[in-house]
Amino acid sequence: MRPLPDQSAFEDKSELVLKKVRIKESEDITPISSPRTPKTPKICPKTPTKTPLRTPTKNTTIHFLTQKKRTKSTSNDFDYLTEIGEGSFAKVFKAKGKMDNKLYAIKKSKRPIWETSERNQHIQEIENGMKLGFHNNIAQVLCAWEEGGHIYIQMELCERGNLKDALNLAVQEEGGAGKLPEYIIWQYLYDVAQGLAHVHEKGIMHLDIKPENLLFSNDGVLKIGDFGVCSSANEEKEGDEGDQVYMAPELLNDIRTPAADIFSLGITLYEMATNYNLPKKGQMWRNLREGKIPFPEDDDAIISDDLKNLILRMMDPDPAKRITIQGLLKIDKLQSLSCLKRSTSTLYRLQRKLF
Ligand SMILES: Nc1ncnc2c1ncn2[C@@H]1O[C@H](COP(=O)(O)OP(=O)(O)OP(=O)(O)O)[C@@H](O)[C@H]1O
Ligand SMILES: [Mg+2]
């Protein structure tokens, strides 16, 4: 097992530990009041069950929440094949369209939504999803409706799980100390950065970028999903902050800018590169938000200076100094990946299918 990072540079005794060991927590940060906290732990996609999943009963009132001209869906338009994911608010099913035989992801709220504020939050998730339209690195929202009080969102299916699952798998390798190879980390960053640039160009902040919300399509492309927390740029209203583990420090003071997404992506990158079990609170939580960011120093876990420097720029405590998404796309590594992708797109796709 890799030794713990040298903590002598820091004033406190809290420490980051490798994934399989629990983090020591010292003291709480200011509690975050949000209707979506506390978060429940993620349940990884389950293995397909043979018994068909129950579809909702007929004759319930249906409200369509999207106004697309093409066919509107309802629950009975799908055969539900298996549950593929669960978050704090919804379950996600793999389903086959009865009319077109195509596979989709159907996200269904866990319980009926009667409260206006909660309903509005779901409506916003849907509206932002529709506003984002098609982009190769966004899990596309296709249609949404309300049935029996539950909210349903029909989405593009990302069949190969989320980035958290991929990280957990990597950790299990090499006797529990495995991690993603760095060139794969750059490819994942490239994908998410393309998607995030599109999100920010549309004037939307995601505000919940984290490995569970980054989803793999069948050909291994990483896509941003779960727009359940996001808000529009310049929106004055108070709101949700997303997952505390990946949360930017300024969100504690309700300062919301696209830079918050850069911090969350930066700390996600840090998790991918180090394999540390990131804290939810405590002194180390604060250190990571004050630029005191330890990296493993042993030879096995070596991280390139390019990647370290980028992580530091993305996790800058000052949102105004943090690298922007446009700046990120201009860094040499991502530029060269972009050229590589253009020139060898078939080979590149094939290579990614293997991971
Ligand atoms: N389009 C999709 N294709 C495949 N799997 C998906 C899709 N959307 C979501 N999932 C899976 O379902 C899980 C939960 O979905 P999602 O994050 O959207 O739910 P949530 O209740 O809003 O979650 P959170 O707790 O993050 O707020 C994801 O982590 C992912 O594994
Ligand atoms: Mg989620």
Coordinates of C-alpha atoms and ligand atoms in Angstrom, one line a residue:
M1 CA 0.0 0.0 0.0
R2 CA 1.2 3.5 -0.7
P3 CA 2.4 5.5 2.3
L4 CA 0.3 8.5 3.3
P5 CA 1.3 11.9 2.0
D6 CA 3.8 13.9 4.0
Q7 CA 1.6 16.1 6.2
S8 CA 4.5 18.1 7.7
A9 CA 3.8 21.0 5.4
F10 CA 0.3 21.4 6.9
E11 CA -0.5 22.8 10.3
D12 CA -3.0 20.1 11.3
K13 CA -2.9 16.4 11.7
S14 CA -5.8 15.4 9.4
E15 CA -4.7 13.4 6.5
L16 CA -5.8 12.0 3.2
V17 CA -5.8 8.3 2.9
L18 CA -6.0 5.9 0.0
K19 CA -9.5 4.9 -1.1
K20 CA -9.8 1.6 0.8
V21 CA -9.1 3.2 4.2
R22 CA -11.6 5.6 5.9
I23 CA -10.8 9.2 6.2
K24 CA -10.2 10.6 9.7
E25 CA -12.5 13.5 10.4
S26 CA -11.5 16.3 12.7
E27 CA -14.2 19.0 12.9
D28 CA -17.2 20.0 11.0
I29 CA -17.4 22.7 8.4
T30 CA -20.4 25.1 8.5
P31 CA -23.4 22.9 7.9
I32 CA -24.9 23.4 4.4
S33 CA -28.6 23.9 4.5
S34 CA -30.0 22.5 1.4
P35 CA -33.2 20.6 0.6
R36 CA -31.0 18.0 -1.2
T37 CA -28.7 17.3 1.7
P38 CA -27.8 15.0 3.4
K39 CA -26.8 12.9 0.4
T40 CA -27.2 9.1 0.6
P41 CA -24.4 6.9 -0.6
K42 CA -24.6 5.9 -4.2
I43 CA -25.7 2.4 -5.1
C44 CA -23.8 1.1 -8.1
P45 CA -25.8 -0.2 -11.0
K46 CA -27.2 -3.6 -10.2
T47 CA -26.9 -6.7 -12.3
P48 CA -29.9 -7.2 -14.6
T49 CA -32.8 -9.0 -13.0
K50 CA -34.9 -11.6 -15.0
T51 CA -38.2 -10.5 -13.5
P52 CA -39.7 -7.6 -15.5
L53 CA -39.9 -4.3 -13.7
R54 CA -43.4 -3.1 -12.8
T55 CA -44.6 -0.3 -15.2
P56 CA -46.8 2.3 -13.7
T57 CA -50.6 1.7 -13.6
K58 CA -52.7 3.0 -16.5
N59 CA -55.2 5.8 -16.2
T60 CA -53.0 8.1 -14.1
T61 CA -53.0 11.8 -15.1
I62 CA -50.0 12.6 -17.3
H63 CA -48.5 16.1 -17.7
F64 CA -46.0 16.6 -20.4
L65 CA -43.1 18.7 -19.3
T66 CA -41.3 19.1 -22.6
Q67 CA -42.8 20.7 -25.6
K68 CA -41.0 19.0 -28.4
K69 CA -43.0 18.5 -31.6
R70 CA -42.0 14.9 -31.9
T71 CA -43.8 12.1 -30.1
K72 CA -44.2 12.5 -26.4
S73 CA -43.5 9.5 -24.2
T74 CA -45.3 8.1 -21.2
S75 CA -44.2 5.2 -18.9
N76 CA -46.2 2.7 -20.8
D77 CA -44.2 3.4 -24.0
F78 CA -41.3 1.5 -22.6
D79 CA -40.3 -2.0 -21.4
Y80 CA -38.3 -1.6 -18.3
L81 CA -35.3 -3.9 -18.4
T82 CA -33.2 -3.2 -15.3
E83 CA -32.3 -0.6 -12.7
I84 CA -29.0 0.9 -13.6
G85 CA -28.5 3.6 -11.0
E86 CA -29.8 5.4 -8.0
G87 CA -29.1 8.9 -6.7
S88 CA -30.5 10.8 -3.7
F89 CA -33.7 11.7 -5.6
A90 CA -34.2 9.3 -8.4
K91 CA -33.8 5.8 -9.7
V92 CA -32.6 5.3 -13.2
F93 CA -33.8 2.4 -15.4
K94 CA -32.6 0.9 -18.7
A95 CA -35.7 0.7 -20.9
K96 CA -36.6 -0.2 -24.4
G97 CA -39.0 1.9 -26.4
K98 CA -41.9 -0.2 -27.6
M99 CA -42.3 1.8 -30.8
D100 CA -38.7 2.2 -31.9
N101 CA -37.0 -0.7 -30.1
K102 CA -34.2 1.7 -29.0
L103 CA -32.6 1.7 -25.5
Y104 CA -33.0 4.7 -23.2
A105 CA -32.4 5.7 -19.6
I106 CA -35.5 6.6 -17.7
K107 CA -34.9 8.6 -14.5
K108 CA -37.9 8.4 -12.2
S109 CA -38.2 10.5 -9.0
K110 CA -38.1 8.1 -6.0
R111 CA -41.4 9.4 -4.6
P112 CA -44.2 11.6 -5.8
I113 CA -43.3 15.3 -5.9
W114 CA -46.0 17.4 -4.4
E115 CA -43.9 20.3 -3.0
T116 CA -43.7 23.2 -5.3
S117 CA -40.0 24.1 -4.6
E118 CA -38.9 20.5 -5.2
R119 CA -41.0 20.2 -8.3
N120 CA -39.5 23.4 -9.6
Q121 CA -36.1 22.0 -9.1
H122 CA -36.9 19.0 -11.3
I123 CA -38.5 21.3 -13.9
Q124 CA -35.3 23.2 -14.0
E125 CA -33.3 20.1 -14.5
I126 CA -35.5 19.3 -17.4
E127 CA -35.4 22.8 -18.9
N128 CA -31.6 23.0 -18.6
G129 CA -31.3 19.5 -20.2
M130 CA -33.5 20.7 -23.1
K131 CA -31.6 23.9 -23.5
L132 CA -28.3 22.0 -23.7
G133 CA -29.7 19.9 -26.6
F134 CA -27.3 17.5 -28.3
H135 CA -23.6 17.5 -27.5
N136 CA -21.4 14.5 -27.6
N137 CA -20.3 15.0 -24.0
I138 CA -23.6 15.6 -22.4
A139 CA -26.1 12.9 -21.5
Q140 CA -29.0 14.2 -23.6
V141 CA -32.5 14.8 -22.1
L142 CA -35.1 13.7 -24.7
C143 CA -38.4 14.1 -23.1
A144 CA -40.0 14.4 -19.6
W145 CA -43.4 14.0 -18.1
E146 CA -45.2 13.8 -14.7
E147 CA -47.3 10.7 -14.0
G148 CA -48.9 9.8 -10.6
G149 CA -46.9 12.6 -9.1
H150 CA -43.6 11.1 -10.1
I151 CA -41.4 12.9 -12.5
Y152 CA -39.9 10.9 -15.4
I153 CA -37.0 12.0 -17.6
Q154 CA -36.2 10.0 -20.8
M155 CA -32.5 10.3 -21.5
E156 CA -29.9 9.0 -23.8
L157 CA -28.6 5.8 -22.3
C158 CA -25.0 5.8 -21.0
E159 CA -24.5 2.0 -20.8
R160 CA -21.1 1.7 -19.3
G161 CA -21.7 3.1 -15.8
N162 CA -20.3 6.2 -14.2
L163 CA -16.8 7.4 -13.4
K164 CA -17.0 6.5 -9.8
D165 CA -17.6 2.8 -10.7
A166 CA -14.6 3.0 -13.1
L167 CA -12.4 4.5 -10.3
N168 CA -13.6 1.8 -7.9
L169 CA -12.7 -0.9 -10.4
A170 CA -9.3 0.7 -10.9
V171 CA -8.7 0.8 -7.2
Q172 CA -9.5 -2.9 -6.9
E173 CA -6.7 -3.8 -9.3
E174 CA -3.1 -4.3 -8.2
G175 CA -4.1 -5.6 -4.8
G176 CA -6.3 -2.6 -4.0
A177 CA -3.8 0.1 -4.9
G178 CA -4.5 0.4 -8.6
K179 CA -5.3 3.6 -10.3
L180 CA -6.2 5.0 -13.7
P181 CA -3.2 5.4 -16.1
E182 CA -2.5 9.1 -16.6
Y183 CA -3.1 9.1 -20.3
I184 CA -6.6 7.8 -19.6
I185 CA -7.1 10.6 -17.1
W186 CA -6.2 13.2 -19.7
Q187 CA -8.7 11.6 -22.1
Y188 CA -11.5 11.7 -19.6
L189 CA -10.6 15.3 -18.8
Y190 CA -10.8 16.2 -22.4
D191 CA -14.3 14.7 -22.7
V192 CA -15.7 16.5 -19.6
A193 CA -14.0 19.8 -20.5
Q194 CA -15.7 19.7 -24.0
G195 CA -19.1 19.1 -22.3
L196 CA -18.5 21.7 -19.6
A197 CA -17.5 24.3 -22.2
H198 CA -20.9 23.7 -23.9
V199 CA -22.7 24.0 -20.5
H200 CA -21.0 27.3 -19.7
E201 CA -21.5 28.6 -23.2
K202 CA -25.3 28.1 -22.7
G203 CA -25.1 30.2 -19.6
I204 CA -25.6 27.2 -17.3
M205 CA -23.6 26.2 -14.2
H206 CA -23.8 22.5 -13.3
L207 CA -22.8 22.8 -9.6
D208 CA -22.6 19.1 -9.0
I209 CA -19.7 17.9 -11.1
K210 CA -18.5 14.7 -9.5
P211 CA -17.5 11.1 -10.6
E212 CA -21.1 9.7 -10.1
N213 CA -22.5 12.3 -12.5
L214 CA -20.0 11.6 -15.3
L215 CA -21.3 8.8 -17.4
F216 CA -19.8 6.5 -20.0
S217 CA -21.5 5.9 -23.3
N218 CA -21.2 2.6 -25.1
D219 CA -18.2 3.7 -27.0
G220 CA -16.4 4.9 -23.9
V221 CA -17.0 8.6 -24.3
L222 CA -17.5 10.4 -21.0
K223 CA -20.6 12.6 -20.7
I224 CA -21.9 15.0 -18.1
G225 CA -25.2 13.9 -16.5
D226 CA -27.5 15.0 -13.7
F227 CA -28.4 18.6 -14.2
G228 CA -30.5 18.5 -11.0
V229 CA -28.6 21.1 -9.1
C230 CA -27.6 23.4 -11.9
S231 CA -28.6 27.1 -12.2
S232 CA -28.4 29.7 -14.9
A233 CA -25.4 32.2 -14.8
N234 CA -26.2 35.5 -13.0
E235 CA -29.2 33.9 -11.3
E236 CA -29.5 35.6 -7.9
K237 CA -31.5 33.0 -6.1
E238 CA -30.1 30.9 -3.3
G239 CA -30.0 27.2 -4.0
D240 CA -28.4 23.9 -3.9
E241 CA -24.6 23.3 -3.7
G242 CA -24.3 19.8 -4.8
D243 CA -22.1 17.2 -3.1
Q244 CA -19.9 18.6 -0.3
V245 CA -17.0 16.4 -1.2
Y246 CA -16.5 18.1 -4.5
M247 CA -17.9 21.5 -3.6
A248 CA -16.0 24.7 -4.3
P249 CA -15.2 26.8 -1.2
E250 CA -17.0 29.9 -2.3
L251 CA -20.4 28.1 -2.4
L252 CA -20.3 28.2 1.4
N253 CA -20.8 32.0 0.9
D254 CA -23.3 31.4 -1.9
I255 CA -21.0 32.8 -4.5
R256 CA -22.0 31.0 -7.7
T257 CA -20.0 31.3 -10.8
P258 CA -18.9 28.8 -13.5
A259 CA -15.6 28.7 -11.6
A260 CA -17.3 26.4 -9.1
D261 CA -17.6 23.8 -11.8
I262 CA -13.9 24.1 -12.5
F263 CA -13.1 23.5 -8.8
S264 CA -15.3 20.4 -8.8
L265 CA -13.7 19.1 -11.9
G266 CA -10.3 19.9 -10.5
I267 CA -10.9 17.9 -7.3
T268 CA -12.4 15.0 -9.4
L269 CA -9.2 15.0 -11.3
Y270 CA -7.3 15.0 -8.0
E271 CA -9.2 12.0 -6.9
M272 CA -8.5 10.2 -10.2
A273 CA -4.8 11.0 -10.0
T274 CA -4.2 10.2 -6.4
N275 CA -6.8 7.6 -5.4
Y276 CA -7.3 9.4 -2.1
N277 CA -10.5 9.0 -0.3
L278 CA -11.7 12.6 -0.3
P279 CA -13.1 14.1 2.9
K280 CA -16.6 15.5 3.3
K281 CA -15.6 17.8 6.1
G282 CA -12.9 18.5 8.6
Q283 CA -9.5 20.2 8.5
M284 CA -8.3 18.3 5.4
W285 CA -11.5 19.4 3.6
R286 CA -10.5 23.0 4.4
N287 CA -6.9 22.4 3.4
L288 CA -7.9 21.3 0.0
R289 CA -9.8 24.5 -0.4
E290 CA -7.0 26.7 0.8
G291 CA -4.5 25.5 -1.8
K292 CA -2.8 23.1 0.6
I293 CA -3.0 20.1 -1.7
P294 CA -0.7 17.1 -1.0
F295 CA 0.4 14.7 -3.8
P296 CA 1.8 11.2 -3.3
E297 CA 5.5 11.2 -3.5
D298 CA 6.4 7.6 -4.0
D299 CA 7.6 6.4 -7.4
D300 CA 4.7 4.1 -8.0
A301 CA 2.2 6.9 -7.7
I302 CA 4.1 9.6 -9.6
I303 CA 1.9 12.2 -11.1
S304 CA 3.3 14.4 -14.0
D305 CA 4.0 18.1 -13.2
D306 CA 1.6 19.0 -16.0
L307 CA -1.2 17.2 -14.2
K308 CA -0.3 18.5 -10.8
N309 CA 0.0 22.1 -12.0
L310 CA -3.4 21.9 -13.7
I311 CA -5.0 20.5 -10.6
L312 CA -3.6 23.3 -8.6
R313 CA -4.9 25.9 -11.1
M314 CA -8.3 24.3 -11.1
M315 CA -8.5 24.2 -7.3
D316 CA -7.3 27.7 -6.7
P317 CA -9.1 29.0 -3.6
D318 CA -9.9 32.2 -5.4
P319 CA -12.6 31.6 -8.0
A320 CA -11.5 34.7 -9.9
K321 CA -8.0 33.3 -10.3
R322 CA -9.1 29.8 -11.2
I323 CA -8.4 28.7 -14.8
T324 CA -11.6 29.1 -16.9
I325 CA -13.0 26.4 -19.2
Q326 CA -11.7 28.2 -22.2
G327 CA -8.2 28.4 -20.6
L328 CA -8.4 24.7 -19.8
L329 CA -9.2 23.7 -23.4
K330 CA -6.2 25.7 -24.6
I331 CA -3.6 23.8 -22.5
D332 CA -1.1 21.9 -24.6
K333 CA -2.2 18.4 -23.5
L334 CA -5.8 19.0 -24.4
Q335 CA -4.9 20.7 -27.6
S336 CA -2.7 17.8 -28.7
L337 CA -5.5 15.3 -27.7
S338 CA -7.9 17.4 -29.9
C339 CA -5.5 17.1 -32.9
L340 CA -5.0 13.4 -32.2
K341 CA -8.7 12.9 -32.1
R342 CA -9.3 14.7 -35.3
S343 CA -6.5 12.8 -37.2
T344 CA -7.1 9.3 -35.9
S345 CA -10.8 9.3 -34.9
T346 CA -11.4 5.7 -35.8
L347 CA -8.3 4.4 -34.1
Y348 CA -9.0 6.6 -31.1
R349 CA -12.5 5.3 -30.7
L350 CA -11.3 1.7 -30.9
Q351 CA -8.6 2.3 -28.3
R352 CA -11.2 3.9 -25.9
K353 CA -13.5 0.9 -26.3
L354 CA -10.9 -1.2 -24.6
F355 CA -11.0 0.9 -21.4
Ligands
LIG1 N1 -28.5 8.7 -18.8 C1 -28.0 7.7 -18.0 N2 -27.5 6.6 -18.5 C2 -27.1 5.6 -17.7 N3 -27.0 5.7 -16.4 C3 -27.4 6.8 -15.8 C4 -28.0 7.9 -16.6 N4 -28.3 8.9 -15.8 C5 -28.0 8.5 -14.5 N5 -27.5 7.3 -14.5 C6 -27.0 6.5 -13.4 O1 -27.9 6.7 -12.3 C7 -27.2 7.3 -11.2 C8 -28.1 8.3 -10.5 O2 -28.5 9.3 -11.5 P1 -28.6 10.9 -11.1 O3 -27.2 11.3 -10.6 O4 -29.1 11.6 -12.3 O5 -29.6 10.9 -9.9 P2 -29.9 11.9 -8.7 O6 -30.9 11.3 -7.8 O7 -30.2 13.3 -9.3 O8 -28.4 11.9 -8.1 P3 -27.7 12.8 -7.0 O9 -27.6 12.0 -5.8 O10 -26.3 13.0 -7.6 O11 -28.4 14.1 -6.9 C9 -25.9 8.0 -11.8 O12 -24.9 8.0 -10.9 C10 -25.6 7.0 -12.9 O13 -24.9 5.9 -12.5
MG2 MG -26.2 12.3 -9.5

